[in-house]
XYZ file of C-alpha atoms in Angstrom:
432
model
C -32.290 -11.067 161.589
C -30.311 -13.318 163.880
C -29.526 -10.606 166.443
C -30.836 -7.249 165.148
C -30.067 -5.078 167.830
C -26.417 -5.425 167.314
C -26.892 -3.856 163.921
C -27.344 -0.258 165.645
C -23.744 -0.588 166.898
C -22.261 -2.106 164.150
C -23.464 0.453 161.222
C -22.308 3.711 163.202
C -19.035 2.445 164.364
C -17.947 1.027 160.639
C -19.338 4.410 159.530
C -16.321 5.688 162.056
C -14.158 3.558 160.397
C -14.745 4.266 157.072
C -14.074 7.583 157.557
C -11.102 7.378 159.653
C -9.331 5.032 157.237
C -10.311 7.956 154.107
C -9.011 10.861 156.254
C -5.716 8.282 157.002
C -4.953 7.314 153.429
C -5.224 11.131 152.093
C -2.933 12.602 155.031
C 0.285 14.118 153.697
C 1.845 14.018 157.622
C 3.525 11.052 158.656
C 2.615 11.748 162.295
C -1.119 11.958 161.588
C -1.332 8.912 159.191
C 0.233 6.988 162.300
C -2.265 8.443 164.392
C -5.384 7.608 162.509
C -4.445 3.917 161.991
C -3.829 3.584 165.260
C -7.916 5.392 166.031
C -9.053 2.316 163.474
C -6.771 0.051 165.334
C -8.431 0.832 168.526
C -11.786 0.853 167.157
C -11.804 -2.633 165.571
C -9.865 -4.203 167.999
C -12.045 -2.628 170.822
C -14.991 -4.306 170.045
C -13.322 -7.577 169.177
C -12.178 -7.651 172.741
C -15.526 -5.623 173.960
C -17.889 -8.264 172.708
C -15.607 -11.189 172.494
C -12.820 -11.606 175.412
C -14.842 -8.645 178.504
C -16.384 -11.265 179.795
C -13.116 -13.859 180.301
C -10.745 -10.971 181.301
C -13.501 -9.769 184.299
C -14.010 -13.681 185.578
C -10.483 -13.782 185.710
C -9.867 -10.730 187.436
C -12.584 -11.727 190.253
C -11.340 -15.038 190.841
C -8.167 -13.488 191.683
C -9.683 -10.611 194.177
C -11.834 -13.675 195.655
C -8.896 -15.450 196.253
C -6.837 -12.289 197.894
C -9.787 -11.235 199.748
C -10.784 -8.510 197.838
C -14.624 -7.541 196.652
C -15.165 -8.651 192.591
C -16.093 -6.382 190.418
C -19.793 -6.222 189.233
C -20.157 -6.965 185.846
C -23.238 -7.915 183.654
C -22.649 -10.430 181.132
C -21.937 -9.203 177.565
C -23.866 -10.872 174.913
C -21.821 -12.021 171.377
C -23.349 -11.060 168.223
C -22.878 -13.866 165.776
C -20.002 -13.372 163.062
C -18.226 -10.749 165.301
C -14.610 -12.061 164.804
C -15.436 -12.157 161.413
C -16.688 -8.856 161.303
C -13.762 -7.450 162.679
C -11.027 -9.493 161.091
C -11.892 -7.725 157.697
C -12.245 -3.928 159.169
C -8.619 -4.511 160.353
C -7.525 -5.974 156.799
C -9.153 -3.032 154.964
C -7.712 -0.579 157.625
C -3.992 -2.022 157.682
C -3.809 -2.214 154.293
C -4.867 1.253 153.293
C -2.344 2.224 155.931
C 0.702 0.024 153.927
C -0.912 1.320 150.377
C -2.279 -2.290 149.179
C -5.155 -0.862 148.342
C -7.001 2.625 148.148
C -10.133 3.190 149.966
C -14.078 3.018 148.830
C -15.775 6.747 147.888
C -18.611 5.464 148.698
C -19.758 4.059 152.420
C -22.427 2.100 150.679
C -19.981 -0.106 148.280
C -18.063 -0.557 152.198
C -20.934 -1.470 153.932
C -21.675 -3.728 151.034
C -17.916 -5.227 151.850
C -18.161 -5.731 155.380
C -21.706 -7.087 155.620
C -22.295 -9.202 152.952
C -24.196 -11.927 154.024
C -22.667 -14.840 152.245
C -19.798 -14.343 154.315
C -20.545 -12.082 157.754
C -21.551 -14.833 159.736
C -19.001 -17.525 159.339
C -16.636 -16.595 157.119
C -14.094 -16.859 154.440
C -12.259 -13.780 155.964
C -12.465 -12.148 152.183
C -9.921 -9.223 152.412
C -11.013 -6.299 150.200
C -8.388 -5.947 147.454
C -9.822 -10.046 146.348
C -12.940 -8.405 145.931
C -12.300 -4.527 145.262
C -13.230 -4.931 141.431
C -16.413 -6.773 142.241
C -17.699 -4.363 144.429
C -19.115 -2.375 141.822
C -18.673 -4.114 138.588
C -19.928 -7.786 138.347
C -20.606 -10.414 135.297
C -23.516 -12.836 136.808
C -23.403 -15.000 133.828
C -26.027 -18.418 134.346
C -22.860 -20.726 134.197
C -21.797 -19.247 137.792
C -25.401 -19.292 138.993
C -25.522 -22.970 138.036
C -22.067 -23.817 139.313
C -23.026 -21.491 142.859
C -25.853 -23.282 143.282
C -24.326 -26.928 142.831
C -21.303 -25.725 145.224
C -24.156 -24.407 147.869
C -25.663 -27.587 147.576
C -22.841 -29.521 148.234
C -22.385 -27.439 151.647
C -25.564 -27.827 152.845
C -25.559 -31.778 152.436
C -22.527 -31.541 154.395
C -23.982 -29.783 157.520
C -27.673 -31.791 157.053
C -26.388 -35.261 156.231
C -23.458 -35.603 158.024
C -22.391 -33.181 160.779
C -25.388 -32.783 162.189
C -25.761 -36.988 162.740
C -22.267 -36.574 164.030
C -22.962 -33.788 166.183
C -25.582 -35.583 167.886
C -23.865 -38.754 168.295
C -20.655 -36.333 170.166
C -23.440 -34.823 172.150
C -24.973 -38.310 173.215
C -21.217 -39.062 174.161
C -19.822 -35.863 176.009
C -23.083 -33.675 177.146
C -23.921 -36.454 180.036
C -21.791 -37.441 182.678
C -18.579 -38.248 180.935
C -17.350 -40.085 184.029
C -19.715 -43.014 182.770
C -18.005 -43.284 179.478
C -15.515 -46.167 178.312
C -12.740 -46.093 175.821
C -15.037 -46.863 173.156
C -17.333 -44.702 173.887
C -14.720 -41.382 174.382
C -13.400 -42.477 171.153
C -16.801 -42.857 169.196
C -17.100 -39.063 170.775
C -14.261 -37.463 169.714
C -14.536 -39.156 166.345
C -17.993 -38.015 165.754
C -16.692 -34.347 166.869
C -13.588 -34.109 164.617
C -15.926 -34.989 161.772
C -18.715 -32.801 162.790
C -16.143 -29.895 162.823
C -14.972 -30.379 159.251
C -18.551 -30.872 157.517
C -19.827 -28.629 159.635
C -17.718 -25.772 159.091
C -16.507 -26.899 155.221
C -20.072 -26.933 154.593
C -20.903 -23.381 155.283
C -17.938 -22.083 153.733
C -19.422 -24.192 150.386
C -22.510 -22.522 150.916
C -21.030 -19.566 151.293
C -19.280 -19.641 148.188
C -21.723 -21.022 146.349
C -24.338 -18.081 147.174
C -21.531 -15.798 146.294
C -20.804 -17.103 143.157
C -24.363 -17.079 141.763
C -24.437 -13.295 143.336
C -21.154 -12.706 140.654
C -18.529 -12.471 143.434
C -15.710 -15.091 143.635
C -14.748 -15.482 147.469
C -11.538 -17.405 148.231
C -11.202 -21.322 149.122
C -11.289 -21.928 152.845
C -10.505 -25.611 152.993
C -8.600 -28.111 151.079
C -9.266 -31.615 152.518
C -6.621 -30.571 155.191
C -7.512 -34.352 157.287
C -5.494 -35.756 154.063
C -2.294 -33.460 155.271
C 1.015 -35.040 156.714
C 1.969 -32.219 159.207
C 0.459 -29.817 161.300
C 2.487 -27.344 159.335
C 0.592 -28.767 156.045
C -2.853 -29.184 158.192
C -2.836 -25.316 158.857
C -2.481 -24.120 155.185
C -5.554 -26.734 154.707
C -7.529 -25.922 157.530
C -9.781 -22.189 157.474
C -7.270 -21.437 154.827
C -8.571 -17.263 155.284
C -7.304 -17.408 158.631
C -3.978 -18.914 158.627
C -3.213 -16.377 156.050
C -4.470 -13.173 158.609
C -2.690 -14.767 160.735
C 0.689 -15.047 158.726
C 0.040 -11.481 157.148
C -1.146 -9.441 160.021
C 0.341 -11.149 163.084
C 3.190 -13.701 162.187
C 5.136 -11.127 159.072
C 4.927 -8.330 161.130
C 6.464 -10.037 164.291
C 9.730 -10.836 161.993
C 7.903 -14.340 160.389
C 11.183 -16.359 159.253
C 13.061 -13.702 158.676
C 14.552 -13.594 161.865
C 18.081 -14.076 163.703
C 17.175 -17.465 165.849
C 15.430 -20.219 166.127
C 14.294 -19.132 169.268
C 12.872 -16.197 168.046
C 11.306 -17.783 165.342
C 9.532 -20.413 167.183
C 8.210 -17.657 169.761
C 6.767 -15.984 166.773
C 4.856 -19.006 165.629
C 3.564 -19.400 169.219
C 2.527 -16.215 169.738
C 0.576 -16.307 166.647
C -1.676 -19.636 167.514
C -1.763 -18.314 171.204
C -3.724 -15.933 170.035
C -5.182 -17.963 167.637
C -6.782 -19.902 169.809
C -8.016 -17.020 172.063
C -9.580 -15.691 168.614
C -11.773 -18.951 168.432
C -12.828 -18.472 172.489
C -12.315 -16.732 175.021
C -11.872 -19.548 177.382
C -8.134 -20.978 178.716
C -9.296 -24.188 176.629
C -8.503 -22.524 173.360
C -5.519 -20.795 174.531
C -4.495 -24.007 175.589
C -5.618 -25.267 171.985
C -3.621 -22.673 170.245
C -0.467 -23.463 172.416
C -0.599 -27.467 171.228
C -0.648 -26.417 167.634
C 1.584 -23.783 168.123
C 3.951 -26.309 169.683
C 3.556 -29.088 167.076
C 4.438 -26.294 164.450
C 7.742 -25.732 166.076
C 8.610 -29.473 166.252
C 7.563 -29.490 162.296
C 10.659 -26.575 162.363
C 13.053 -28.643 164.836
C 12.450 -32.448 163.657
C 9.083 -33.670 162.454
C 8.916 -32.484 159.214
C 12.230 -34.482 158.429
C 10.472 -37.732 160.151
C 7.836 -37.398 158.332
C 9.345 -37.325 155.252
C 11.346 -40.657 156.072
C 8.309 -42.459 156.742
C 6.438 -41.771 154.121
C 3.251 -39.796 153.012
C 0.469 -42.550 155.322
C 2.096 -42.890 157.829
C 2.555 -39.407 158.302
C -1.463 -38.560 157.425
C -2.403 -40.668 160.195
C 0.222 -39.353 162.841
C -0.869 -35.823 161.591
C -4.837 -36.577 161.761
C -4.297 -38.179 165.521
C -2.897 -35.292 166.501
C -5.588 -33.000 165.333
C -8.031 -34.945 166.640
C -6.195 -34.695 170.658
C -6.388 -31.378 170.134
C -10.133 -31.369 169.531
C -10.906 -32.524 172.873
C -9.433 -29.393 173.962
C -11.812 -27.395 171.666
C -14.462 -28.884 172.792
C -14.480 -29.547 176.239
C -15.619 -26.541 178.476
C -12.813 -26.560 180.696
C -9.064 -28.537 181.049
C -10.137 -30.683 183.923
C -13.303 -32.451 181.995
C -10.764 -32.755 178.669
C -8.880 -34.511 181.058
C -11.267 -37.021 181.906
C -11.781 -37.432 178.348
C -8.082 -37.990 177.988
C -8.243 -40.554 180.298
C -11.096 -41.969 179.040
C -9.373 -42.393 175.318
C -6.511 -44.638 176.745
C -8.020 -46.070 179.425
C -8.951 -49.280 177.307
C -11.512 -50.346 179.542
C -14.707 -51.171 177.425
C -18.309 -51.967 178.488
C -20.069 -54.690 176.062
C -22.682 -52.021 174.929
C -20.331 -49.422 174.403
C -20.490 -49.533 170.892
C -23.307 -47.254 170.456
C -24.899 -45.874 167.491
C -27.801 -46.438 164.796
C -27.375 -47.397 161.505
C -27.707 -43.811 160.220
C -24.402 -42.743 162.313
C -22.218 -45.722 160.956
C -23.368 -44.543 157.672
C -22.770 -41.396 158.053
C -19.310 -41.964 159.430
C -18.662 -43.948 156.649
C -18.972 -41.290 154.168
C -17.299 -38.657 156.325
C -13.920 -41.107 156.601
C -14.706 -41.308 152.759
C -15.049 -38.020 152.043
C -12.562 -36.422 154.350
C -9.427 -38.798 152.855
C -11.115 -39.147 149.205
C -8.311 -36.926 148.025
C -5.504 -38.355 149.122
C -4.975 -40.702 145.823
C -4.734 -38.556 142.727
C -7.817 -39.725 140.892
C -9.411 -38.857 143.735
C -7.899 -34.805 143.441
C -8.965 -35.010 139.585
C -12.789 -35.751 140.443
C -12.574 -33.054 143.221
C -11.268 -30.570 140.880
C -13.342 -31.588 137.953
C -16.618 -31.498 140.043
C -15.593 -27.658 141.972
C -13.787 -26.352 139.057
C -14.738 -27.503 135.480
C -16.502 -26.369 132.741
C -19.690 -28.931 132.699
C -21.417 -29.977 129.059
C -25.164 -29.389 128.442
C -25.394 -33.156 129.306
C -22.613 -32.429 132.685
C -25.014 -29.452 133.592
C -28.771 -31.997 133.258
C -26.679 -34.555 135.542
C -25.391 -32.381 138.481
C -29.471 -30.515 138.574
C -31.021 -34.080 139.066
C -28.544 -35.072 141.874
C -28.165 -31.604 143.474
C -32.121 -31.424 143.511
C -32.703 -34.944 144.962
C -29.656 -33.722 147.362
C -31.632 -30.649 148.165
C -34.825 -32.241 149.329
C -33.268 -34.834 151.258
C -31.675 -32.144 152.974
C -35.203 -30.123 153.423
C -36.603 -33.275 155.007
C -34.008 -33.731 156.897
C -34.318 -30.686 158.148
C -37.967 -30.231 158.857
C -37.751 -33.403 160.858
C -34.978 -32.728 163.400
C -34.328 -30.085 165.750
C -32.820 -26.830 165.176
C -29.159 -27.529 164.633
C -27.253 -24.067 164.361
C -23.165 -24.047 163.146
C -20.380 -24.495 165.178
C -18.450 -21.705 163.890
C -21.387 -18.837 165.105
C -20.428 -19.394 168.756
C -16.882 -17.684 167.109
């Protein structure tokens, strides 16, 4: 519906796939099993690049002829269907592991098509690989206890993105979309605050939603974030953060490079920066996110040489707010357009220099902020894990089950208005 077009490419080439990865898991010759992955390989990874990183690599390569004289090739613009990375992340899964024998392949190019594109999930994620999902495929229970709790968990997500990433995303856009020379310390910091928060709820909140539709469809998807601004190392912030990814990453990219298992250091820590290099050419293809990728990468490597042991001596807060500064330098990375105006911005955050009307804002963004900060660190205490858990994961009473309806209901038309009264606010995480 988004981008319908796209859909005519998409159905014929997974219809490749599909076939490509049967004819590779039934063929008795080494030499043609190796073969056919590496037909899939091309395939998926083809139009991940295609659709995703053309456009990058050819305004590279023509600012290079330009600068050695030579005449820049003529290229028209690709356009990026939303969910592509997505998308393609899970036709690799399915394709590897039929290749290693994890699982064994659909009969049926309906029950695949059902895998690949089901909505829930397509557009934003989790990355669900197939053998979490394989029995659901054709045999659910949809039982009113999941439709309840699906629908309470989609709820939840959508109050996120309504209520409070899109007030912050406005507020970072009020801060960073003008001229950002203008800006004072307060102001760059109000910014980047806003932005790390819009992020998380923004992001957190579809994956909610997208569990929570999934769950009242019968399928169980897997958890994509656990409160990872409560973590005390990047190393601990990355198996919190888009939990699906970090774990393609660490099974498809990071394992098969040698993971920990290797000889040195030095090969170990060019493993884990390889992996978030391309990590953060995955998100964008733009030298920001490589550059992105590259800071966590090298954070993760001073976890391995030092930090983690620092850390440890100074105790758990400390280390939560070390850990959640450094995520939130990084975001200025993510989401400036280019390294010279994150910069500025850098500048901008230690500058110190305030105006006396730099502390802008309405009362709805303070609030808002106020429950984000709550929300995002309401975990870190145990009692607060208990109500987390017991709220996500519980069995409810008759009386548990009246309660949550009322509030998820009042939560749900506050949301609608909200809604129908602003502008059209679409998810970070499409752009991806």
């Amino acid at each position: 519906w988004g981008a319908p077009k796209f859909i005519f490419i998409l159905l014929p080439l997974t219809a490749i796939d599909f076939l490509i990865v049967r004819k590779m898991y039934s063929a008795t010759r080494p030499g043609n099993k190796k073969w056919l992955r590496v037909g899939s390989l091309c395939i998926n990874l083809g139009i991940l690049f295609y659709f995703k990183d053309s456009n990058f690599f050819i305004e590279n390569i023509n600012s290079l002829f330009i600068k050695s004289g030579l005449k820049p090739i003529e290229w028209i613009s690709v356009a990026l269907p939303i969910g592509i990375s997505f998308f393609c992340f899970e036709t690799l899964t399915y394709s590897i592991d039929a290749y290693r024998g994890v699982i064994k392949p659909l009969n049926k190019l309906t029950d695949y098509y059902l895998y690949i594109l089901l909505f829930p999930k397509l557009i934003a994620g989790p990355i669900v690989r197939f053998n979490l999902i394989e029995d659901q495929i054709q045999t659910r229970n949809e039982i009113i206890d999941d439709r309840l709790m699906g629908f309470f968990r989609f709820i939840i997500g959508l109050s996120k993105k309504v209520l409070i990433a899109n007030v912050m995303g406005k507020m970072a856009d009020t801060c960073f979309n003008g001229n950002i020379e203008n800006l004072d310390s307060i102001q760059a910091w109000i910014g980047i605050l806003a932005y790390t928060f819009q992020i998380y709820f923004d992001f957190s909140g579809y994956s909610d939603m997208a569990l929570g539709i999934g769950r009242m469809l019968g399928f169980k998807f897997p958890e994509n974030f656990d409160n990872p601004y409560t973590s005390c190392s990047i190393t601990e912030f990355w198996r919190r953060w888009h939990i699906t990814l970090g774990m393609w990453m660490r099974e498809y990219l990071y394992i098969p490079l040698g993971g920990s298992h290797v000889k040195t250091k030095r090969r170990l820590y060019f493993n884990l920066w390889v992996v978030f290099l391309l990590s953060g050419l995955w998100h964008g293809a733009s030298w920001n996110f490589v550059l992105w990728g590259a800071y966590h990468g090298l954070f993760l490597i001073m976890d391995k040489m030092f930090l983690l042991r620092f850390y440890k001596f100074i105790g758990k807060i400390p280390s939560t707010l070390i850990t959640f500064l450094i995520v939130l330098f990084g975001w200025v990375l993510f989401r400036m357009e280019n390294f010279s105006t994150a910069t500025i911005i850098y500048e901008k955050l230690f500058s110190f220099h305030c105006n006396s009307n730099s502390l802008t804002g309405n009362g709805e963004f303070w609030a808002m902020l106020t429950l984000a900060l709550l929300f995002s660190f309401f975990t870190v205490s145990e009692i607060g894990k208990k109500i987390q858990n017991k709220i996500y994961y519980s069995q409810y009473t008759i009386a548990g089950y009246i309660s949550a309806t009322f509030i998820v209901i009042g939560l749900f038309a506050i949301c609608i208005a909200s809604i129908t009264a602003s502008d059209f606010n679409p998810f970070i995480y499409f752009r991806f």
